[in-house]
């Protein structure tokens, strides 16, 4: 049995509340999730997948809600055993 990882992009955690007022929460300042924003030529998602690959993770699954599917950038380096899945219902996925 191998080691696997699941990366979830743009999940809404209703049980977690910020201490910031609603208008100043970080996600309200950005048009897309932080995981999809390009930082020095690569997204945070791609950097996370690369770290998992270097750590010996055999299978990486990335779950993206349908409404955010457009903001997942193409990866600059192909990764083996990577599955990006666009899902309608994040809770059931």
C-alpha positions in Angstrom: 0.0 0.0 0.0 1.5 3.3 -1.1 1.4 6.8 0.3 -1.2 9.2 -1.2 -2.3 12.8 -0.8 -5.4 14.8 -1.5 -5.1 18.5 -2.3 -8.4 20.4 -2.0 -8.7 23.8 -3.7 -11.3 26.4 -2.7 -13.1 24.3 0.0 -15.5 26.3 2.1 -15.0 25.3 5.8 -18.2 26.5 7.4 -17.1 25.4 10.9 -13.9 27.5 10.8 -14.5 31.2 11.5 -11.9 34.0 11.2 -11.5 36.7 13.8 -11.3 39.3 11.0 -14.3 41.2 10.0 -16.0 39.7 6.9 -15.0 42.5 4.5 -11.3 42.1 5.4 -11.0 38.3 5.2 -8.1 37.3 2.8 -10.3 35.3 0.5 -12.5 38.4 -0.1 -9.4 40.3 -1.3 -8.5 37.8 -4.0 -10.5 36.9 -7.1 -9.5 33.3 -6.8 -8.2 30.9 -4.1 -4.6 31.4 -3.0 -3.8 27.9 -4.2 -4.4 29.1 -7.8 -2.4 32.3 -7.7 0.9 32.4 -9.6 3.9 33.2 -7.4 7.2 33.6 -9.2 5.9 31.6 -12.2 4.2 28.7 -10.5 1.0 28.3 -8.5 0.9 27.2 -4.9 -0.9 24.1 -6.0 2.0 23.1 -8.3 4.6 23.8 -5.6 2.6 21.6 -3.2 2.3 18.7 -5.7 6.1 19.0 -6.3 6.8 18.8 -2.6 4.6 15.7 -2.3 6.4 14.1 -5.2 9.8 14.8 -3.6 8.6 13.3 -0.3 7.8 10.0 -1.9 4.0 10.4 -2.2 2.9 7.9 -4.9 -0.5 9.3 -5.8 -1.7 12.9 -5.6 -5.3 13.8 -6.2 -6.4 17.4 -6.6 -10.1 18.2 -6.0 -11.5 21.4 -7.5 -15.1 22.6 -7.3 -16.8 23.2 -10.7 -17.0 27.0 -10.1 -13.2 27.2 -9.7 -12.2 24.9 -12.5 -11.2 27.8 -14.7 -8.6 29.1 -12.2 -6.4 25.9 -12.0 -3.4 26.8 -14.1 -1.7 24.2 -16.3 1.3 22.6 -14.6 4.7 23.6 -16.0 6.1 20.1 -15.2 4.2 16.8 -15.7 3.8 14.7 -12.6 3.3 11.0 -12.7 0.3 9.6 -10.8 -1.4 13.0 -10.6 -5.2 13.2 -10.9 -7.0 16.5 -11.1 -10.7 16.0 -10.6 -13.4 18.7 -11.0 -16.3 17.9 -8.6 -19.8 19.3 -8.3 -20.1 18.5 -4.6 -17.0 19.0 -2.6 -18.5 17.4 0.6 -19.3 14.1 -1.2 -16.0 14.0 -3.0 
